[in-house]
XYZ file of C-alpha atoms in Angstrom:
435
model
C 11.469 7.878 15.471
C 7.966 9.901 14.949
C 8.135 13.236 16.906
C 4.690 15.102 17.356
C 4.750 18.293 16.071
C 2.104 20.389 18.485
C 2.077 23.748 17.085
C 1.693 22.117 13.109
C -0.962 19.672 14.798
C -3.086 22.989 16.479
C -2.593 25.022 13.554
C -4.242 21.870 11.023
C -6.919 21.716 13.947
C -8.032 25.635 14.275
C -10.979 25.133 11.455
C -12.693 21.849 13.208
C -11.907 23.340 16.769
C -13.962 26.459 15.657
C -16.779 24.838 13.363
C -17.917 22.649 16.404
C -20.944 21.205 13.743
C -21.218 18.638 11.143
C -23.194 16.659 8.675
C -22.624 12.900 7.817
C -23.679 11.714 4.789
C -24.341 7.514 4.766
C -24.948 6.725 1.213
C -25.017 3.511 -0.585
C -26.486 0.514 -2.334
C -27.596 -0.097 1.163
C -30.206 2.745 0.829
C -31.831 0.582 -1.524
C -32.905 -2.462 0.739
C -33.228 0.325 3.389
C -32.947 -1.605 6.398
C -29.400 -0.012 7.221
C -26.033 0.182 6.063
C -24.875 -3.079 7.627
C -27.616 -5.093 6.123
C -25.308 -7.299 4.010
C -23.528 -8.608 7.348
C -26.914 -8.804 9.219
C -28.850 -10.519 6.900
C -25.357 -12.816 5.718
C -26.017 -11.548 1.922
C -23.667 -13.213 -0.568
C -21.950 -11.287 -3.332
C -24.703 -12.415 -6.007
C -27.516 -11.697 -3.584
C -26.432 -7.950 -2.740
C -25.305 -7.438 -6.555
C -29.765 -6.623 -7.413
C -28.775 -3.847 -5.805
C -25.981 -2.689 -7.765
C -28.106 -3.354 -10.971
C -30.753 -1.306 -9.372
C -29.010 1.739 -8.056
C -30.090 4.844 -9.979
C -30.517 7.692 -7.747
C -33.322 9.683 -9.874
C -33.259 12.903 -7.452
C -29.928 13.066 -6.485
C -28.954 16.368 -6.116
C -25.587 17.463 -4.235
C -26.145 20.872 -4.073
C -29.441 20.108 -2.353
C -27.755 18.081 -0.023
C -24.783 20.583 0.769
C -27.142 23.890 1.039
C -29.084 21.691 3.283
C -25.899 21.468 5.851
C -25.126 25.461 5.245
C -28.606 26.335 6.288
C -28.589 24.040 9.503
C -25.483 25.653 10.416
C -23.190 23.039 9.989
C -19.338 24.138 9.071
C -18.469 20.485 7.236
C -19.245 17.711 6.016
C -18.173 14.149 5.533
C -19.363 11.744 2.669
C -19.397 7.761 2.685
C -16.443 7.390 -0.542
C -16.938 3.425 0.017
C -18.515 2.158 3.053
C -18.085 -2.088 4.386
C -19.838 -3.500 1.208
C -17.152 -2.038 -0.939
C -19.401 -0.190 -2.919
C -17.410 3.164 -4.350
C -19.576 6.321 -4.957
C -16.441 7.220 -7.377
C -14.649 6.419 -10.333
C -11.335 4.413 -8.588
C -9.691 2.659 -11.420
C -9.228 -0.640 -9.381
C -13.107 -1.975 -9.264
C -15.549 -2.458 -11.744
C -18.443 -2.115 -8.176
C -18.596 1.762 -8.076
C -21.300 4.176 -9.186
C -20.068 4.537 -12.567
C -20.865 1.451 -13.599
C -24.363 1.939 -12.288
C -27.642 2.940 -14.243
C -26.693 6.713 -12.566
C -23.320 6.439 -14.857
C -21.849 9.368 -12.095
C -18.616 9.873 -10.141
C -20.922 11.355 -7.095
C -17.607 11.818 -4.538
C -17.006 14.804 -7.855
C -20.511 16.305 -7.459
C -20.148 16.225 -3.914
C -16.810 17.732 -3.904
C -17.865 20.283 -6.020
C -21.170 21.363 -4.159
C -19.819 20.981 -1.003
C -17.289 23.955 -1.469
C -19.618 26.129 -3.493
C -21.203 26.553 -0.135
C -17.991 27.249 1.641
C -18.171 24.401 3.788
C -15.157 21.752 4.581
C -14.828 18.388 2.362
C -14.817 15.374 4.298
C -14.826 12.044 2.895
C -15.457 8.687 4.970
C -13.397 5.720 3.894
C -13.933 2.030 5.138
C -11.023 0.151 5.543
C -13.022 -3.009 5.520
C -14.289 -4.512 2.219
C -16.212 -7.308 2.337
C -16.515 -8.064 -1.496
C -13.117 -8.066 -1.893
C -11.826 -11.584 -2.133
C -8.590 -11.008 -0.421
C -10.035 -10.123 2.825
C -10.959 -12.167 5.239
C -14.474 -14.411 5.048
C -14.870 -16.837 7.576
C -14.671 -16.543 11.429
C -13.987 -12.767 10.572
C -16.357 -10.876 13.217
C -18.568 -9.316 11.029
C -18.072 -10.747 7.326
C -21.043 -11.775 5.831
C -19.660 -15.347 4.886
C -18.411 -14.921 8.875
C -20.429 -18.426 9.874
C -19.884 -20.292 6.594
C -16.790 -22.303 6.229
C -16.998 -22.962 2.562
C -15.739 -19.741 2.155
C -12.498 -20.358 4.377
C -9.270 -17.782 4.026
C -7.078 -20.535 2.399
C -5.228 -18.769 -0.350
C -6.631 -15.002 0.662
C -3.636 -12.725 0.425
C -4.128 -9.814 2.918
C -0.715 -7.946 1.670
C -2.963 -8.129 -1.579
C -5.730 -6.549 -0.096
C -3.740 -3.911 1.714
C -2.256 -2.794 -1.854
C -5.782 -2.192 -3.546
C -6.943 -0.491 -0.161
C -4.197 1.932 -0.278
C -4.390 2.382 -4.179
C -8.032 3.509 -3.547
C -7.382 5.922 -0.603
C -4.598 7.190 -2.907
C -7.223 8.165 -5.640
C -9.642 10.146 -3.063
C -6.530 12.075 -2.017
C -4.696 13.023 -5.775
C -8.028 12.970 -7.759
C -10.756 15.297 -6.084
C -8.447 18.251 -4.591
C -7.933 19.600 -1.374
C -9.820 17.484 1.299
C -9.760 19.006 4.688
C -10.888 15.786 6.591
C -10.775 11.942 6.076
C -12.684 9.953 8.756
C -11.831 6.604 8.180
C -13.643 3.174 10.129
C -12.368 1.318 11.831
C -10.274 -0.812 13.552
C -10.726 -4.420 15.495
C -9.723 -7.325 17.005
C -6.104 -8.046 15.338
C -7.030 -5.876 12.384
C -5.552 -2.519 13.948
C -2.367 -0.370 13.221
C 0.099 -2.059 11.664
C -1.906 -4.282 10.612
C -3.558 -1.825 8.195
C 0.111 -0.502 7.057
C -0.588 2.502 8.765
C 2.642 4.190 9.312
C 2.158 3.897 5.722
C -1.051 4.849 4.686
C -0.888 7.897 6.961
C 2.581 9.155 5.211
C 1.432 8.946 1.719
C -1.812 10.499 2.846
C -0.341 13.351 4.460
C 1.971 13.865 1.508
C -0.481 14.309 -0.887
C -2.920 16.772 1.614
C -0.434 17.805 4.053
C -3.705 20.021 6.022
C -5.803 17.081 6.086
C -7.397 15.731 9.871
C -7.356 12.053 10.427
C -9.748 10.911 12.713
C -8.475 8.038 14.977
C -9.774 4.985 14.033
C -6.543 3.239 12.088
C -6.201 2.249 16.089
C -9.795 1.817 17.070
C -13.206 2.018 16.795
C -15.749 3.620 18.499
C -14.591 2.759 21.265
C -11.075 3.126 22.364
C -9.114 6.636 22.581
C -5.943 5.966 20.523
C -2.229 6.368 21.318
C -2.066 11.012 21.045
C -4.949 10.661 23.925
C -2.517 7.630 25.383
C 0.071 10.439 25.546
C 2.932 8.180 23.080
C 1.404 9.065 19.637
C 1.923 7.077 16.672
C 2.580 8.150 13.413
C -0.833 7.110 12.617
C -2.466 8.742 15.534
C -5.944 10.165 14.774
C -6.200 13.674 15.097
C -9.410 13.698 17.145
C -11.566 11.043 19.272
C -14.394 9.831 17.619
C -17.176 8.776 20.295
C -20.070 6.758 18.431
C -23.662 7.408 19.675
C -22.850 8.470 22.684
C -21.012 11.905 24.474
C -18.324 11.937 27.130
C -19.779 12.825 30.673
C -16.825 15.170 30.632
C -14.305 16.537 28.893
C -11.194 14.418 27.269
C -7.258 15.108 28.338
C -3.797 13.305 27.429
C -2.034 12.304 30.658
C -0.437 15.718 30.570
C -3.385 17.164 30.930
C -4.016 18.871 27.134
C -7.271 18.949 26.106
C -8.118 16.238 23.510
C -10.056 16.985 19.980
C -13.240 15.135 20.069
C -16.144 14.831 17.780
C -19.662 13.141 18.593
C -20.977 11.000 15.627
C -24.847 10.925 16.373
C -27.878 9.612 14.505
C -30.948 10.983 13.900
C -32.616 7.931 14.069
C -31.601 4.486 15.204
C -29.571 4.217 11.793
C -26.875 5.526 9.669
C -28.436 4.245 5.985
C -31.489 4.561 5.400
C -34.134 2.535 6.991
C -37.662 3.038 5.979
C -39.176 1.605 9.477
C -36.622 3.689 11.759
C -39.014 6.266 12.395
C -37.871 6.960 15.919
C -36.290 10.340 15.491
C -34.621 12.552 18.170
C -36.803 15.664 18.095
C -34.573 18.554 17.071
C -34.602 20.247 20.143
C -32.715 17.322 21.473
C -30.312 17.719 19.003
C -29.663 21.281 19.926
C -28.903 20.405 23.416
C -26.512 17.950 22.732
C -24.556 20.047 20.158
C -24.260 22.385 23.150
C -23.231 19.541 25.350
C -20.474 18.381 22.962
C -19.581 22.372 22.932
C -19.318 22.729 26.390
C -16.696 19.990 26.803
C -14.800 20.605 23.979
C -15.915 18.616 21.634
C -17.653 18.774 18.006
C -21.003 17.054 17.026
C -21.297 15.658 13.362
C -25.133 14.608 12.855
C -25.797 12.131 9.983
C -28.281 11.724 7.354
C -29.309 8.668 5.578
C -30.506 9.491 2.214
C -33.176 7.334 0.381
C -32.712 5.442 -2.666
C -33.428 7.939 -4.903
C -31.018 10.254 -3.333
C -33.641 12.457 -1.254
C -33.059 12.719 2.495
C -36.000 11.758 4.323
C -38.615 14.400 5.385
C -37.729 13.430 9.229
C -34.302 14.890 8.515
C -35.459 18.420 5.951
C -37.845 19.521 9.076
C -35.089 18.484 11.853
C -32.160 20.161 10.101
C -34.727 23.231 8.742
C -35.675 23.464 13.099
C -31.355 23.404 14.079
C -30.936 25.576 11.538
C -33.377 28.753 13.061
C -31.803 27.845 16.462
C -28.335 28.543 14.748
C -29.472 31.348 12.533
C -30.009 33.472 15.584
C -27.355 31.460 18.614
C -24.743 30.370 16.554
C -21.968 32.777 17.888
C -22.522 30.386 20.940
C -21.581 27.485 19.281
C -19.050 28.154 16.242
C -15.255 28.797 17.936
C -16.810 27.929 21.433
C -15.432 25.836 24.250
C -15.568 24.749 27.516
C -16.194 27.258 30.659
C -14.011 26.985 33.316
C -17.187 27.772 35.848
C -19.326 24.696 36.518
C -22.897 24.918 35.529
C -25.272 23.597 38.123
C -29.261 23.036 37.378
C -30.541 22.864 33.910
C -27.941 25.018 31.683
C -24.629 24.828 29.969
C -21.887 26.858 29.861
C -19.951 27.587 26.275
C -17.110 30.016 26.058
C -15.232 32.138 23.398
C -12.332 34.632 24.782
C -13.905 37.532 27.152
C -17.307 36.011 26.784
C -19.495 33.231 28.167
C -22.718 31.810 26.823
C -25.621 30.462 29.211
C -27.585 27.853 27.863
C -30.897 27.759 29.552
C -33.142 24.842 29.320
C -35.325 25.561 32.085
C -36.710 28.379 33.650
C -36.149 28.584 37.716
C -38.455 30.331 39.796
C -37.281 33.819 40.449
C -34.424 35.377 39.219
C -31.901 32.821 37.228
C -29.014 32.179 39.199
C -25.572 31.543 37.808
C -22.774 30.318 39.887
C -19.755 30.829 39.337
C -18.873 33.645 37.886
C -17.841 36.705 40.035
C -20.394 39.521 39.516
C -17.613 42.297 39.299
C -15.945 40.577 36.299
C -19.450 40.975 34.203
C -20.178 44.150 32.194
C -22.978 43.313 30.393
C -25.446 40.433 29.524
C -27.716 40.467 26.368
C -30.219 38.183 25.297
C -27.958 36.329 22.217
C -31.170 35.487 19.710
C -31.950 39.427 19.272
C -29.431 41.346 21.756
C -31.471 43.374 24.155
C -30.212 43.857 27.464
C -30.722 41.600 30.444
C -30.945 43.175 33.770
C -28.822 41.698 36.637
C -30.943 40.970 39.255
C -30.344 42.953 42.508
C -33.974 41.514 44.095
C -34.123 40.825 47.839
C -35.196 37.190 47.157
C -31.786 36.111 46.527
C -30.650 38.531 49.320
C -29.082 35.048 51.154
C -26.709 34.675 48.331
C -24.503 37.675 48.012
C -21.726 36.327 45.690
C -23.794 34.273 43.162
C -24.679 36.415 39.932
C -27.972 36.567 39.182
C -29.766 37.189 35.966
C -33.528 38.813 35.695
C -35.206 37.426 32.825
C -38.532 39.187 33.418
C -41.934 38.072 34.822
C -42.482 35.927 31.948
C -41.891 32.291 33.330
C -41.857 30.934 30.009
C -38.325 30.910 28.274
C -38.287 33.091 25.177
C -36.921 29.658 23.443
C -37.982 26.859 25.262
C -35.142 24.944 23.456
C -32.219 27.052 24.416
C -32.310 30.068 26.020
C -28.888 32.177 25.202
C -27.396 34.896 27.145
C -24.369 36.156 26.474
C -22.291 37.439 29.113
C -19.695 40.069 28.379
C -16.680 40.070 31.165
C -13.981 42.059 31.941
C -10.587 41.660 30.255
């Protein structure tokens, strides 16, 4: 019978609990097309029409360490990598498939490079790992949800072996995990419909996994998708129980407990556009200031935010994304201690601001200047020592004006005759209490 273990689960957990901030990386033969990475299900692509891009696939500019200093200098702590997405395309040299990047024009093992530049920078190694292959032959074609051959019978499942299947799917996660050391994070997608747990072998994947990185986070998705908690939030964990929620595209409108009321790991796993691979049309970008805010949403419920970039064919990420990250990565630079081991506030922010917390002090998120002196309920007045402005730490005065004379117990902050915010994005203070 599996027994959780708490304190070995917390202690695996303290590194993504503190680093709050991720990059995705979606990178493919997908990025070639560049009308997504599920463009071989939308458009109902056979094998032979998505192989031209196989044949093609030479990413001229590729450069990891470009990629990896790119995440250090937005602030991000991490970063996960697509290893094989749905098409079954492997960006490494797995023994068991001839349709990996090796075999391309590029001739490179890029999971290696990535590896490799990815903890030059000090960051954590994620990989991402579909457990869906739709060029395999033993999985199922027709009537499967999202198969490409989904709606043509001709390809029917007679004589697909999905115990077959399951053998090369597990031989391939096995490589990632002996072949590339220590990888602190695997985020694997996903689960549906009857193809979920068991199904997967997952008792068994998730023991020979943990044997070969016994530090390594799962996410939760051998149970469901993006949608869908999993059995540790359930409160009766599995033994394949992901290790943290994953929310797609969206963030919880509060924070996430187990029936027993512990707080549940949770990550965010946004888009910068409408898209994960590239797409050359999706040009509808969430301005970075946007961005910021919802990192510091996700902070101030407990969860993480991993933001993903879809790299071009040539292996550049696209200009949208260099000035986005380059724009996080000045807010960071100067408010990042109110981010990075952060969590929720106990104290309930009301108007426009957040509320992030780290031991004796509390971070106020301002994204919108009040008239007068900035009130901030909540938090008793005799408990604060100090407040600084975070982005350069001079002193903020606490406001003891008569216009606020009615509310004797609410703590008030005087950020000056200037009604303009110092950062219209995110203005931090940092609040210093009392032990």
């Amino acid at each position: 019978m599996y027994q959780f273990d708490r304190a070995a689960y917390e202690k695996r957990m303290k590194w993504f609990t503190e680093a709050r901030f991720g990059m995705f990386i979606h990178y493919g033969l997908y990025s070639i097309p560049a009308r997504g990475e599920w463009v071989m299900s939308d458009e109902e692509m056979t094998d032979d029409e998505y192989r031209k891009y196989f044949d093609a696939f030479d990413p001229c500019d590729l450069d990891m360490r470009q990629w990896a200093k790119a995440a250090k200098d937005a602030g991000m702590k991490y970063m996960v990598m697509t290893a094989k997405h749905h098409d079954g395309f492997c960006l490494y040299d797995s023994k068991y498939t001839d349709f990996k990047s090796t075999n391309t024009a590029c001739h490179r093992d890029l999971v290696r490079e990535y590896v490799e530049a990815v903890r030059e920078q000090g960051l954590k190694v994620g990989l991402y790992f579909s457990l869906i292959d739709w060029r395999h032959p033993d999985f199922p074609h027709y009537k499967d949800r999202q198969h490409p051959m989904r709606n043509h019978p001709e390809c029917g499942n007679e004589g697909r072996d999905f115990d077959r299947y399951l053998k090369y799917m597990h031989a391939q996660v096995r490589e990632l995990m002996e072949n590339y050391g220590k990888i602190d994070l695997l985020w694997l997608d996903f689960s549906y419909d009857d193809l979920r747990g068991e199904a997967w072998k997952a008792t068994e994947l998730v023991s020979m996994i943990r044997s070969l990185q016994p530090d390594i986070i799962l996410n939760n998705r051998l149970e469901v998708s993006g949608e869908g908690f999993g059995s540790l939030a359930e409160g009766h964990p599995t033994p394949y129980h992901g290790d943290f929620i994953t929310p797609e595209q969206m963030i919880p409108p509060a924070g996430l407990k187990d029936p027993a009321g512990n707080s549940l790991v949770w990550e965010a796993c946004v888009t910068m556009n409408g898209h994960w691979g590239y797409c050359a049309q999706d040009h509808f970008f969430k301005p970075s200031s946007m961005l910021v805010r919802k990192l510091v949403e996700c902070v101030s419920k407990g969860g993480n935010m991993i933001l993903n970039v879809g790299p071009d064919a040539k292996g550049n990420f696209p200009k949208e994304s260099v000035r986005i990250l380059h724009e996080i990565g000045s807010f960071m630079r100067e408010n990042g201690d109110s981010i990075y081991g952060c969590g929720a506030c106990a104290a309930k922010p009301e108007g426009m601001y957040r509320l992030t917390r780290k031991g004796s002090r509390i971070y106020v998120h301002i994204f919108e200047n009040t008239i007068g002196p900035f009130p901030i309920p909540g938090i008793p007045k005799d408990k604060v020592k100090g407040v600084r402005l975070l982005r350069d730490g001079s002193g903020v005065k606490i406001s003891t004006s008569w216009v606020h004379s009615d509310y004797p117990d609410i703590l008030f902050a005087d950020l000056g005759p200037d009604p303009v915010l110092p950062d219209q994005t995110d203005t931090v203070l940092a609040l210093e209490l009392e032990a």
